[in-house]
JSON list of C-alpha atoms in Angstrom, two decimals:
[
{"chain": "A", "resi": 1, "resn": "MET", "atom": "CA", "xyz": [-14.26, 85.92, 0.80]},
{"chain": "A", "resi": 2, "resn": "ILE", "atom": "CA", "xyz": [-16.59, 84.15, 1.70]},
{"chain": "A", "resi": 3, "resn": "SER", "atom": "CA", "xyz": [-15.74, 80.07, 2.81]},
{"chain": "A", "resi": 4, "resn": "LYS", "atom": "CA", "xyz": [-15.85, 77.53, 1.12]},
{"chain": "A", "resi": 5, "resn": "SER", "atom": "CA", "xyz": [-18.05, 75.68, 3.75]},
{"chain": "A", "resi": 6, "resn": "PHE", "atom": "CA", "xyz": [-20.79, 78.26, 4.39]},
{"chain": "A", "resi": 7, "resn": "THR", "atom": "CA", "xyz": [-23.30, 78.63, 1.19]},
{"chain": "A", "resi": 8, "resn": "MET", "atom": "CA", "xyz": [-25.84, 82.52, 1.79]},
{"chain": "A", "resi": 9, "resn": "ASN", "atom": "CA", "xyz": [-29.15, 82.35, 1.28]},
{"chain": "A", "resi": 10, "resn": "GLU", "atom": "CA", "xyz": [-31.70, 84.55, -1.52]},
{"chain": "A", "resi": 11, "resn": "LEU", "atom": "CA", "xyz": [-31.67, 87.12, 1.16]},
{"chain": "A", "resi": 12, "resn": "GLY", "atom": "CA", "xyz": [-27.88, 87.46, 1.03]},
{"chain": "A", "resi": 13, "resn": "GLN", "atom": "CA", "xyz": [-27.13, 86.34, 4.63]},
{"chain": "A", "resi": 14, "resn": "LEU", "atom": "CA", "xyz": [-24.59, 84.49, 6.01]},
{"chain": "A", "resi": 15, "resn": "ASN", "atom": "CA", "xyz": [-25.89, 79.93, 6.30]},
{"chain": "A", "resi": 16, "resn": "ASN", "atom": "CA", "xyz": [-24.29, 79.17, 10.45]},
{"chain": "A", "resi": 17, "resn": "TYR", "atom": "CA", "xyz": [-24.89, 75.78, 9.09]},
{"chain": "A", "resi": 18, "resn": "ALA", "atom": "CA", "xyz": [-22.52, 73.06, 7.08]},
{"chain": "A", "resi": 19, "resn": "ILE", "atom": "CA", "xyz": [-22.64, 72.21, 3.70]},
{"chain": "A", "resi": 20, "resn": "GLU", "atom": "CA", "xyz": [-24.18, 68.13, 3.73]},
{"chain": "A", "resi": 21, "resn": "PRO", "atom": "CA", "xyz": [-21.57, 66.04, 1.67]},
{"chain": "A", "resi": 22, "resn": "LYS", "atom": "CA", "xyz": [-23.23, 64.10, -1.17]},
{"chain": "A", "resi": 23, "resn": "VAL", "atom": "CA", "xyz": [-25.06, 61.10, -0.03]},
{"chain": "A", "resi": 24, "resn": "TYR", "atom": "CA", "xyz": [-23.43, 57.82, -2.32]},
{"chain": "A", "resi": 25, "resn": "VAL", "atom": "CA", "xyz": [-24.66, 54.41, -2.14]},
{"chain": "A", "resi": 26, "resn": "GLU", "atom": "CA", "xyz": [-23.11, 51.84, -3.57]},
{"chain": "A", "resi": 27, "resn": "GLU", "atom": "CA", "xyz": [-24.77, 49.11, -5.35]},
{"chain": "A", "resi": 28, "resn": "THR", "atom": "CA", "xyz": [-22.70, 46.39, -5.95]},
{"chain": "A", "resi": 29, "resn": "PRO", "atom": "CA", "xyz": [-24.21, 43.51, -3.91]},
{"chain": "A", "resi": 30, "resn": "ARG", "atom": "CA", "xyz": [-21.96, 42.82, -0.70]},
{"chain": "A", "resi": 31, "resn": "VAL", "atom": "CA", "xyz": [-23.36, 39.55, -0.22]},
{"chain": "A", "resi": 32, "resn": "GLY", "atom": "CA", "xyz": [-22.91, 35.49, -2.15]},
{"chain": "A", "resi": 33, "resn": "PHE", "atom": "CA", "xyz": [-19.80, 35.15, -4.80]},
{"chain": "A", "resi": 34, "resn": "THR", "atom": "CA", "xyz": [-18.93, 38.74, -4.89]},
{"chain": "A", "resi": 35, "resn": "GLU", "atom": "CA", "xyz": [-15.11, 39.25, -5.85]},
{"chain": "A", "resi": 36, "resn": "TYR", "atom": "CA", "xyz": [-15.19, 41.10, -2.81]},
{"chain": "A", "resi": 37, "resn": "ALA", "atom": "CA", "xyz": [-16.24, 38.51, -0.44]},
{"chain": "A", "resi": 38, "resn": "GLU", "atom": "CA", "xyz": [-13.45, 36.44, -2.77]},
{"chain": "A", "resi": 39, "resn": "LYS", "atom": "CA", "xyz": [-11.22, 38.73, -1.64]},
{"chain": "A", "resi": 40, "resn": "LEU", "atom": "CA", "xyz": [-12.12, 38.78, 2.35]},
{"chain": "A", "resi": 41, "resn": "ASN", "atom": "CA", "xyz": [-11.90, 35.03, 2.09]},
{"chain": "A", "resi": 42, "resn": "GLY", "atom": "CA", "xyz": [-8.38, 34.89, 0.91]},
{"chain": "A", "resi": 43, "resn": "ARG", "atom": "CA", "xyz": [-6.35, 36.80, 2.81]},
{"chain": "A", "resi": 44, "resn": "LEU", "atom": "CA", "xyz": [-8.92, 36.03, 6.24]},
{"chain": "A", "resi": 45, "resn": "ALA", "atom": "CA", "xyz": [-6.83, 33.00, 4.55]},
{"chain": "A", "resi": 46, "resn": "MET", "atom": "CA", "xyz": [-3.93, 34.07, 4.76]},
{"chain": "A", "resi": 47, "resn": "ILE", "atom": "CA", "xyz": [-4.31, 35.41, 7.57]},
{"chain": "A", "resi": 48, "resn": "GLY", "atom": "CA", "xyz": [-4.49, 32.36, 9.45]},
{"chain": "A", "resi": 49, "resn": "PHE", "atom": "CA", "xyz": [-1.87, 30.30, 7.37]},
{"chain": "A", "resi": 50, "resn": "VAL", "atom": "CA", "xyz": [0.78, 33.19, 8.37]},
{"chain": "A", "resi": 51, "resn": "SER", "atom": "CA", "xyz": [-0.55, 33.07, 11.91]},
{"chain": "A", "resi": 52, "resn": "ILE", "atom": "CA", "xyz": [-0.66, 28.92, 12.30]},
{"chain": "A", "resi": 53, "resn": "ILE", "atom": "CA", "xyz": [2.69, 29.19, 10.69]},
{"chain": "A", "resi": 54, "resn": "ALA", "atom": "CA", "xyz": [4.87, 31.37, 13.57]},
{"chain": "A", "resi": 55, "resn": "VAL", "atom": "CA", "xyz": [2.28, 29.61, 15.97]},
{"chain": "A", "resi": 56, "resn": "GLU", "atom": "CA", "xyz": [3.95, 26.43, 15.30]},
{"chain": "A", "resi": 57, "resn": "ILE", "atom": "CA", "xyz": [7.39, 28.48, 15.06]},
{"chain": "A", "resi": 58, "resn": "ILE", "atom": "CA", "xyz": [7.05, 30.19, 19.39]},
{"chain": "A", "resi": 59, "resn": "THR", "atom": "CA", "xyz": [5.81, 26.45, 20.70]},
{"chain": "A", "resi": 60, "resn": "GLY", "atom": "CA", "xyz": [9.00, 24.83, 18.47]},
{"chain": "A", "resi": 61, "resn": "HIS", "atom": "CA", "xyz": [4.33, 21.75, 18.64]},
{"chain": "A", "resi": 62, "resn": "SER", "atom": "CA", "xyz": [3.33, 21.43, 15.52]},
{"chain": "A", "resi": 63, "resn": "LEU", "atom": "CA", "xyz": [-0.70, 22.80, 15.07]},
{"chain": "A", "resi": 64, "resn": "ILE", "atom": "CA", "xyz": [-2.22, 19.39, 16.35]},
{"chain": "A", "resi": 65, "resn": "GLY", "atom": "CA", "xyz": [0.35, 18.65, 19.31]},
{"chain": "A", "resi": 66, "resn": "TRP", "atom": "CA", "xyz": [0.07, 22.22, 20.24]},
{"chain": "A", "resi": 67, "resn": "LEU", "atom": "CA", "xyz": [-4.02, 21.44, 20.61]},
{"chain": "A", "resi": 68, "resn": "THR", "atom": "CA", "xyz": [-4.10, 17.94, 21.75]},
{"chain": "A", "resi": 69, "resn": "ASN", "atom": "CA", "xyz": [-1.69, 19.67, 24.95]},
{"chain": "A", "resi": 70, "resn": "LEU", "atom": "CA", "xyz": [-4.06, 22.61, 26.16]}
]
């Protein structure tokens, strides 16, 4: 039984090279005001907001108070 990762050539000989995967190119744009960009910006904003709250809880100062004490 021949493994699926190998092929046979026209002479019936085993091809020892791996089968290359099919190339898939996504045609949707990744720049500008796209749905992808909006989701990414929203997720980064949520991470930033939670980080600011964590800094305030850990230090006991507000963000502006923490930045002025540097």
